[in-house]
Amino acid sequence: DGGITQSPKYLFRKEGQNVTLSCEQNLNHDAMYWYRQDPGQGLRLIYYSQIVNDFQKGDIAEGYSVSREKKESFPLTVTSAQKNPTAFYLCASRRAGTPNEKLFFGSGTQLSVL
Amino acid sequence: EDQVTQSPEALRLQEGESSSLNCSYTVSGLRGLFWYRQDPGKGPEFLFTLYSAGEEKEKERLKATLTKKESFLHITAPKPEDSATYLCAVQPAGGTSYGKLTFGQGTILTVHP
Protein backbone atom coordinates (compact mmCIF):
# COMPACT_ATOMS: atom_id res chain seq x y z
CA ASP A 1 0.00 0.00 0.00
CA GLY A 2 1.15 3.53 -0.75
CA GLY A 3 1.85 5.85 2.10
CA ILE A 4 4.26 7.94 4.13
CA THR A 5 6.71 6.34 6.54
CA GLN A 6 8.24 8.34 9.36
CA SER A 7 10.99 7.02 11.57
CA PRO A 8 11.77 6.69 14.34
CA LYS A 9 8.48 6.80 16.23
CA TYR A 10 10.24 8.18 19.32
CA LEU A 11 13.50 10.13 19.43
CA PHE A 12 15.48 11.64 22.27
CA ARG A 13 17.91 14.49 21.86
CA LYS A 14 20.75 15.42 24.15
CA GLU A 15 21.86 18.99 24.73
CA GLY A 16 23.89 20.33 21.80
CA GLN A 17 23.04 17.39 19.57
CA ASN A 18 21.63 17.43 16.04
CA VAL A 19 19.06 14.76 15.24
CA THR A 20 17.50 13.74 11.92
CA LEU A 21 13.92 12.62 11.38
CA SER A 22 13.25 10.42 8.38
CA CYS A 23 10.31 10.77 5.98
CA GLU A 24 9.80 8.49 2.97
CA GLN A 25 6.79 8.35 0.64
CA ASN A 26 5.83 5.97 -2.16
CA LEU A 27 2.83 7.95 -3.38
CA ASN A 28 4.77 9.54 -6.24
CA HIS A 29 3.94 12.97 -4.81
CA ASP A 30 6.02 15.97 -5.80
CA ALA A 31 5.32 18.17 -2.78
CA MET A 32 6.41 17.28 0.75
CA TYR A 33 5.99 19.13 4.06
CA TRP A 34 7.17 19.11 7.66
CA TYR A 35 4.85 20.29 10.42
CA ARG A 36 5.39 20.67 14.14
CA GLN A 37 2.52 19.96 16.57
CA ASP A 38 2.49 21.16 20.18
CA PRO A 39 -0.32 20.40 22.64
CA GLY A 40 -3.21 22.84 22.26
CA GLN A 41 -1.72 24.43 19.15
CA GLY A 42 -2.39 24.00 15.49
CA LEU A 43 0.09 22.37 13.15
CA ARG A 44 2.84 24.83 12.23
CA LEU A 45 4.76 24.58 8.97
CA ILE A 46 8.52 24.18 9.26
CA TYR A 47 9.69 23.57 5.67
CA TYR A 48 8.17 22.45 2.41
CA SER A 49 9.42 21.27 -0.95
CA GLN A 50 7.56 21.23 -4.23
CA ILE A 51 10.27 19.63 -6.32
CA VAL A 52 13.55 17.75 -5.91
CA ASN A 53 16.52 19.92 -4.93
CA ASP A 54 14.29 22.84 -3.97
CA PHE A 55 12.64 23.75 -0.66
CA GLN A 56 11.21 26.80 1.12
CA LYS A 57 11.05 27.93 4.70
CA GLY A 58 7.73 27.75 6.45
CA ASP A 59 6.59 29.78 9.43
CA ILE A 60 8.99 28.33 12.03
CA ALA A 61 12.14 27.26 10.13
CA GLU A 62 14.72 28.60 12.61
CA GLY A 63 16.76 25.79 14.15
CA TYR A 64 15.74 23.27 11.47
CA SER A 65 17.23 22.16 8.15
CA VAL A 66 16.04 19.90 5.34
CA SER A 67 17.22 18.33 2.10
CA ARG A 68 15.36 16.97 -0.92
CA GLU A 69 17.79 14.89 -2.95
CA LYS A 70 15.19 12.32 -3.99
CA LYS A 71 11.50 12.64 -4.78
CA GLU A 72 10.65 10.00 -2.19
CA SER A 73 12.62 11.40 0.73
CA PHE A 74 12.48 14.62 2.77
CA PRO A 75 14.54 14.31 5.99
CA LEU A 76 14.35 16.97 8.71
CA THR A 77 17.31 17.82 10.92
CA VAL A 78 16.63 19.43 14.27
CA THR A 79 19.80 21.33 15.09
CA SER A 80 21.20 22.39 18.45
CA ALA A 81 20.04 25.92 17.59
CA GLN A 82 16.44 24.80 18.15
CA LYS A 83 16.12 25.49 21.87
CA ASN A 84 12.66 24.01 22.37
CA PRO A 85 12.55 20.93 20.15
CA THR A 86 10.14 18.80 22.20
CA ALA A 87 7.11 18.27 19.96
CA PHE A 88 5.31 15.85 17.66
CA TYR A 89 6.67 16.14 14.12
CA LEU A 90 4.52 15.29 11.13
CA CYS A 91 5.60 14.77 7.54
CA ALA A 92 3.05 15.16 4.76
CA SER A 93 2.87 15.02 0.98
CA ARG A 94 0.53 15.77 -1.87
CA ARG A 95 0.41 16.00 -5.63
CA ALA A 96 1.75 19.27 -7.00
CA GLY A 97 -0.01 21.42 -9.54
CA THR A 98 -3.36 21.49 -7.75
CA PRO A 99 -2.93 23.49 -4.52
CA ASN A 100 -6.28 22.44 -3.08
CA GLU A 101 -5.31 18.78 -3.09
CA LYS A 102 -5.51 17.10 0.30
CA LEU A 103 -2.41 16.38 2.34
CA PHE A 104 -1.47 12.83 3.24
CA PHE A 105 0.28 12.51 6.61
CA GLY A 106 2.75 10.10 8.12
CA SER A 107 2.31 8.65 11.59
CA GLY A 108 4.62 11.18 13.24
CA THR A 109 7.80 11.27 15.34
CA GLN A 110 7.73 12.32 19.00
CA LEU A 111 10.94 14.17 19.83
CA SER A 112 11.91 14.74 23.44
CA VAL A 113 14.91 16.35 25.11
CA LEU A 114 16.94 14.33 27.63
CA GLU B 1 -2.63 37.09 8.05
CA ASP B 2 -4.60 33.89 7.58
CA GLN B 3 -6.23 32.63 10.75
CA VAL B 4 -8.24 29.57 11.77
CA THR B 5 -10.01 29.25 15.13
CA GLN B 6 -11.78 26.10 16.26
CA SER B 7 -14.35 25.83 19.02
CA PRO B 8 -14.91 24.39 21.47
CA GLU B 9 -11.41 23.29 22.47
CA ALA B 10 -12.87 20.13 23.99
CA LEU B 11 -16.30 18.52 23.76
CA ARG B 12 -17.68 15.63 25.78
CA LEU B 13 -20.77 13.85 24.48
CA GLN B 14 -22.81 10.85 25.47
CA GLU B 15 -23.16 8.16 22.87
CA GLY B 16 -26.01 9.17 20.56
CA GLU B 17 -25.91 12.85 21.54
CA SER B 18 -25.53 14.85 18.32
CA SER B 19 -23.52 18.09 18.23
CA SER B 20 -21.41 20.37 16.03
CA LEU B 21 -17.83 21.56 15.93
CA ASN B 22 -17.02 25.03 14.62
CA CYS B 23 -14.15 26.30 12.47
CA SER B 24 -14.00 30.07 11.92
CA TYR B 25 -11.53 31.40 9.39
CA THR B 26 -10.15 34.60 7.93
CA VAL B 27 -8.22 34.17 4.73
CA SER B 28 -7.41 36.27 1.70
CA GLY B 29 -9.41 34.17 -0.72
CA LEU B 30 -10.30 30.57 0.07
CA ARG B 31 -9.14 27.84 -2.27
CA GLY B 32 -10.23 25.01 0.01
CA LEU B 33 -11.14 24.11 3.60
CA PHE B 34 -10.09 20.74 4.95
CA TRP B 35 -11.26 18.62 7.87
CA TYR B 36 -9.00 15.96 9.37
CA ARG B 37 -9.38 13.46 12.19
CA GLN B 38 -6.38 12.71 14.42
CA ASP B 39 -6.12 9.85 16.92
CA PRO B 40 -3.61 10.15 19.81
CA GLY B 41 -0.01 9.59 18.70
CA LYS B 42 -0.95 9.28 15.03
CA GLY B 43 -0.98 11.47 11.95
CA PRO B 44 -4.12 13.28 10.79
CA GLU B 45 -6.49 11.36 8.55
CA PHE B 46 -8.33 13.20 5.78
CA LEU B 47 -12.11 13.57 6.07
CA PHE B 48 -13.42 16.29 3.73
CA THR B 49 -12.51 19.16 1.43
CA LEU B 50 -14.99 22.02 0.91
CA TYR B 51 -14.43 24.59 -1.81
CA SER B 52 -17.28 27.11 -1.81
CA ALA B 53 -19.95 28.54 0.48
CA GLY B 54 -23.06 26.39 0.62
CA GLU B 55 -21.21 23.18 -0.07
CA GLU B 56 -21.92 20.13 2.12
CA LYS B 57 -20.25 16.72 2.34
CA GLU B 58 -21.17 13.63 4.35
CA LYS B 59 -19.41 10.51 5.50
CA GLU B 60 -21.14 8.09 7.85
CA ARG B 61 -22.10 10.08 10.98
CA LEU B 62 -20.19 13.20 9.89
CA LYS B 63 -21.43 16.11 7.80
CA ALA B 64 -19.33 19.16 6.93
CA THR B 65 -20.78 22.49 5.81
CA LEU B 66 -19.20 25.74 4.68
CA THR B 67 -20.15 29.43 4.77
CA LYS B 68 -18.05 32.45 3.83
CA LYS B 69 -16.70 32.76 7.36
CA GLU B 70 -16.94 29.35 9.00
CA SER B 71 -17.36 25.64 8.64
CA PHE B 72 -19.25 23.20 10.83
CA LEU B 73 -18.63 19.53 11.38
CA HIS B 74 -21.90 17.98 12.48
CA ILE B 75 -21.76 14.65 14.29
CA THR B 76 -25.01 12.69 14.33
CA ALA B 77 -25.56 9.99 16.96
CA PRO B 78 -21.83 9.69 17.76
CA LYS B 79 -20.23 6.48 18.96
CA PRO B 80 -17.21 6.06 21.26
CA GLU B 81 -15.05 5.29 18.22
CA ASP B 82 -15.67 8.84 16.99
CA SER B 83 -13.52 10.09 19.88
CA ALA B 84 -10.53 11.94 18.38
CA THR B 85 -9.15 15.39 17.73
CA TYR B 86 -10.74 17.07 14.73
CA LEU B 87 -8.59 19.53 12.81
CA CYS B 88 -9.67 22.22 10.39
CA ALA B 89 -7.31 23.82 7.86
CA VAL B 90 -7.61 26.40 5.08
CA GLN B 91 -5.77 26.69 1.79
CA PRO B 92 -5.45 30.36 0.81
CA ALA B 93 -5.78 31.39 -2.80
CA GLY B 94 -2.76 33.70 -2.77
CA GLY B 95 0.21 32.74 -4.96
CA THR B 96 2.85 33.06 -2.23
CA SER B 97 0.82 30.69 -0.08
CA TYR B 98 0.98 27.91 -2.64
CA GLY B 99 0.69 24.57 -0.92
CA LYS B 100 0.65 26.07 2.56
CA LEU B 101 -2.24 25.12 4.81
CA THR B 102 -3.10 27.08 7.95
CA PHE B 103 -4.45 24.82 10.71
CA GLY B 104 -6.69 25.50 13.68
CA GLN B 105 -5.75 24.18 17.10
CA GLY B 106 -8.27 21.37 16.94
CA THR B 107 -11.29 20.19 18.93
CA ILE B 108 -10.83 17.19 21.21
CA LEU B 109 -14.00 15.11 21.05
CA THR B 110 -14.74 12.46 23.66
CA VAL B 111 -17.81 10.26 23.30
CA HIS B 112 -18.81 8.30 26.40
CA PRO B 113 -20.73 5.01 26.10
PDB file of N, CA and C in Angstrom, chain A residues 9 33 35 37 40 42-43 45 48 50 88 90 94 97 99-100 102-103 105-107, chain B residues 31 34 36 38 41-44 46 49 51 87 91 96 98-101 103-105:
ATOM      1  N   LYS A   9       9.723   6.386  15.599  1.00  0.00           N
ATOM      2  CA  LYS A   9       8.478   6.803  16.225  1.00  0.00           C
ATOM      3  C   LYS A   9       8.757   7.719  17.407  1.00  0.00           C
ATOM      4  N   TYR A  33       6.091  18.114   3.012  1.00  0.00           N
ATOM      5  CA  TYR A  33       5.994  19.129   4.056  1.00  0.00           C
ATOM      6  C   TYR A  33       6.429  18.557   5.401  1.00  0.00           C
ATOM      7  N   TYR A  35       5.605  19.503   9.465  1.00  0.00           N
ATOM      8  CA  TYR A  35       4.847  20.290  10.423  1.00  0.00           C
ATOM      9  C   TYR A  35       5.285  19.926  11.839  1.00  0.00           C
ATOM     10  N   GLN A  37       3.765  19.900  15.811  1.00  0.00           N
ATOM     11  CA  GLN A  37       2.517  19.961  16.569  1.00  0.00           C
ATOM     12  C   GLN A  37       2.842  19.993  18.055  1.00  0.00           C
ATOM     13  N   GLY A  40      -2.357  21.654  22.239  1.00  0.00           N
ATOM     14  CA  GLY A  40      -3.214  22.836  22.258  1.00  0.00           C
ATOM     15  C   GLY A  40      -2.945  23.839  21.159  1.00  0.00           C
ATOM     16  N   GLY A  42      -2.228  24.549  16.822  1.00  0.00           N
ATOM     17  CA  GLY A  42      -2.386  24.001  15.486  1.00  0.00           C
ATOM     18  C   GLY A  42      -1.062  23.529  14.922  1.00  0.00           C
ATOM     19  N   LEU A  43      -1.126  22.779  13.839  1.00  0.00           N
ATOM     20  CA  LEU A  43       0.089  22.370  13.152  1.00  0.00           C
ATOM     21  C   LEU A  43       0.765  23.597  12.557  1.00  0.00           C
ATOM     22  N   LEU A  45       3.929  25.011  10.083  1.00  0.00           N
ATOM     23  CA  LEU A  45       4.756  24.577   8.966  1.00  0.00           C
ATOM     24  C   LEU A  45       6.213  24.943   9.189  1.00  0.00           C
ATOM     25  N   TYR A  48       8.854  23.213   3.422  1.00  0.00           N
ATOM     26  CA  TYR A  48       8.170  22.449   2.410  1.00  0.00           C
ATOM     27  C   TYR A  48       8.967  22.454   1.121  1.00  0.00           C
ATOM     28  N   GLN A  50       8.491  21.547  -3.152  1.00  0.00           N
ATOM     29  CA  GLN A  50       7.562  21.234  -4.233  1.00  0.00           C
ATOM     30  C   GLN A  50       8.225  20.442  -5.346  1.00  0.00           C
ATOM     31  N   PHE A  88       5.693  16.937  18.569  1.00  0.00           N
ATOM     32  CA  PHE A  88       5.313  15.850  17.664  1.00  0.00           C
ATOM     33  C   PHE A  88       5.510  16.370  16.240  1.00  0.00           C
ATOM     34  N   LEU A  90       5.308  15.966  12.149  1.00  0.00           N
ATOM     35  CA  LEU A  90       4.522  15.290  11.126  1.00  0.00           C
ATOM     36  C   LEU A  90       5.041  15.631   9.741  1.00  0.00           C
ATOM     37  N   ARG A  94       1.689  15.722  -0.984  1.00  0.00           N
ATOM     38  CA  ARG A  94       0.530  15.767  -1.869  1.00  0.00           C
ATOM     39  C   ARG A  94       0.992  15.988  -3.291  1.00  0.00           C
ATOM     40  N   GLY A  97       0.746  20.945  -8.386  1.00  0.00           N
ATOM     41  CA  GLY A  97      -0.011  21.419  -9.542  1.00  0.00           C
ATOM     42  C   GLY A  97      -1.437  21.770  -9.222  1.00  0.00           C
ATOM     43  N   PRO A  99      -3.193  23.112  -5.914  1.00  0.00           N
ATOM     44  CA  PRO A  99      -2.930  23.486  -4.523  1.00  0.00           C
ATOM     45  C   PRO A  99      -4.050  23.173  -3.562  1.00  0.00           C
ATOM     46  N   ASN A 100      -5.241  22.804  -4.038  1.00  0.00           N
ATOM     47  CA  ASN A 100      -6.281  22.438  -3.084  1.00  0.00           C
ATOM     48  C   ASN A 100      -6.400  20.928  -2.942  1.00  0.00           C
ATOM     49  N   LYS A 102      -5.672  17.432  -1.117  1.00  0.00           N
ATOM     50  CA  LYS A 102      -5.514  17.101   0.300  1.00  0.00           C
ATOM     51  C   LYS A 102      -4.088  16.661   0.589  1.00  0.00           C
ATOM     52  N   LEU A 103      -3.690  16.860   1.846  1.00  0.00           N
ATOM     53  CA  LEU A 103      -2.406  16.378   2.337  1.00  0.00           C
ATOM     54  C   LEU A 103      -2.567  14.960   2.875  1.00  0.00           C
ATOM     55  N   PHE A 105      -0.654  12.399   5.503  1.00  0.00           N
ATOM     56  CA  PHE A 105       0.280  12.513   6.614  1.00  0.00           C
ATOM     57  C   PHE A 105       0.897  11.170   6.971  1.00  0.00           C
ATOM     58  N   GLY A 106       2.132  11.252   7.490  1.00  0.00           N
ATOM     59  CA  GLY A 106       2.749  10.101   8.118  1.00  0.00           C
ATOM     60  C   GLY A 106       2.244   9.939   9.538  1.00  0.00           C
ATOM     61  N   SER A 107       2.788   8.958  10.248  1.00  0.00           N
ATOM     62  CA  SER A 107       2.310   8.647  11.593  1.00  0.00           C
ATOM     63  C   SER A 107       3.027   9.440  12.679  1.00  0.00           C
TER      64      SER A 107
ATOM     65  N   ARG B  31      -9.220  28.829  -1.191  1.00  0.00           N
ATOM     66  CA  ARG B  31      -9.136  27.842  -2.267  1.00  0.00           C
ATOM     67  C   ARG B  31      -9.737  26.512  -1.810  1.00  0.00           C
ATOM     68  N   PHE B  34     -10.287  22.165   4.718  1.00  0.00           N
ATOM     69  CA  PHE B  34     -10.089  20.737   4.951  1.00  0.00           C
ATOM     70  C   PHE B  34     -10.457  20.382   6.385  1.00  0.00           C
ATOM     71  N   TYR B  36      -9.773  17.167   9.106  1.00  0.00           N
ATOM     72  CA  TYR B  36      -8.999  15.960   9.370  1.00  0.00           C
ATOM     73  C   TYR B  36      -9.393  15.418  10.737  1.00  0.00           C
ATOM     74  N   GLN B  38      -7.670  13.166  13.916  1.00  0.00           N
ATOM     75  CA  GLN B  38      -6.384  12.707  14.419  1.00  0.00           C
ATOM     76  C   GLN B  38      -6.579  11.918  15.716  1.00  0.00           C
ATOM     77  N   GLY B  41      -1.270  10.172  19.128  1.00  0.00           N
ATOM     78  CA  GLY B  41      -0.011   9.587  18.704  1.00  0.00           C
ATOM     79  C   GLY B  41       0.048   9.184  17.247  1.00  0.00           C
ATOM     80  N   LYS B  42      -0.922   9.631  16.447  1.00  0.00           N
ATOM     81  CA  LYS B  42      -0.952   9.280  15.029  1.00  0.00           C
ATOM     82  C   LYS B  42      -1.060  10.527  14.167  1.00  0.00           C
ATOM     83  N   GLY B  43      -0.848  10.357  12.865  1.00  0.00           N
ATOM     84  CA  GLY B  43      -0.980  11.472  11.951  1.00  0.00           C
ATOM     85  C   GLY B  43      -2.435  11.732  11.605  1.00  0.00           C
ATOM     86  N   PRO B  44      -2.751  12.958  11.185  1.00  0.00           N
ATOM     87  CA  PRO B  44      -4.120  13.280  10.794  1.00  0.00           C
ATOM     88  C   PRO B  44      -4.571  12.448   9.597  1.00  0.00           C
ATOM     89  N   PHE B  46      -7.461  12.320   6.549  1.00  0.00           N
ATOM     90  CA  PHE B  46      -8.335  13.205   5.780  1.00  0.00           C
ATOM     91  C   PHE B  46      -9.795  12.791   5.885  1.00  0.00           C
ATOM     92  N   THR B  49     -12.914  17.868   1.964  1.00  0.00           N
ATOM     93  CA  THR B  49     -12.515  19.162   1.426  1.00  0.00           C
ATOM     94  C   THR B  49     -13.778  19.889   0.967  1.00  0.00           C
ATOM     95  N   TYR B  51     -15.036  23.581  -0.941  1.00  0.00           N
ATOM     96  CA  TYR B  51     -14.431  24.586  -1.810  1.00  0.00           C
ATOM     97  C   TYR B  51     -15.202  25.907  -1.846  1.00  0.00           C
ATOM     98  N   LEU B  87      -9.361  18.370  13.262  1.00  0.00           N
ATOM     99  CA  LEU B  87      -8.588  19.531  12.813  1.00  0.00           C
ATOM    100  C   LEU B  87      -9.216  20.147  11.576  1.00  0.00           C
ATOM    101  N   GLN B  91      -6.748  26.485   2.854  1.00  0.00           N
ATOM    102  CA  GLN B  91      -5.768  26.687   1.793  1.00  0.00           C
ATOM    103  C   GLN B  91      -6.062  28.040   1.162  1.00  0.00           C
ATOM    104  N   THR B  96       1.714  33.326  -3.135  1.00  0.00           N
ATOM    105  CA  THR B  96       2.846  33.056  -2.233  1.00  0.00           C
ATOM    106  C   THR B  96       2.497  32.013  -1.192  1.00  0.00           C
ATOM    107  N   TYR B  98       1.177  29.160  -1.916  1.00  0.00           N
ATOM    108  CA  TYR B  98       0.984  27.907  -2.639  1.00  0.00           C
ATOM    109  C   TYR B  98       1.354  26.719  -1.782  1.00  0.00           C
ATOM    110  N   GLY B  99       0.420  25.802  -1.636  1.00  0.00           N
ATOM    111  CA  GLY B  99       0.691  24.566  -0.925  1.00  0.00           C
ATOM    112  C   GLY B  99       0.723  24.692   0.577  1.00  0.00           C
ATOM    113  N   LYS B 100       0.531  25.877   1.127  1.00  0.00           N
ATOM    114  CA  LYS B 100       0.647  26.070   2.564  1.00  0.00           C
ATOM    115  C   LYS B 100      -0.723  26.111   3.210  1.00  0.00           C
ATOM    116  N   LEU B 101      -0.999  25.136   4.052  1.00  0.00           N
ATOM    117  CA  LEU B 101      -2.239  25.123   4.805  1.00  0.00           C
ATOM    118  C   LEU B 101      -2.045  25.813   6.143  1.00  0.00           C
ATOM    119  N   PHE B 103      -3.624  25.704   9.887  1.00  0.00           N
ATOM    120  CA  PHE B 103      -4.445  24.819  10.709  1.00  0.00           C
ATOM    121  C   PHE B 103      -4.999  25.548  11.927  1.00  0.00           C
ATOM    122  N   GLY B 104      -6.181  25.118  12.376  1.00  0.00           N
ATOM    123  CA  GLY B 104      -6.690  25.499  13.678  1.00  0.00           C
ATOM    124  C   GLY B 104      -6.064  24.611  14.736  1.00  0.00           C
ATOM    125  N   GLN B 105      -6.377  24.908  15.997  1.00  0.00           N
ATOM    126  CA  GLN B 105      -5.746  24.177  17.102  1.00  0.00           C
ATOM    127  C   GLN B 105      -6.441  22.854  17.400  1.00  0.00           C
TER     128      GLN B 105
END
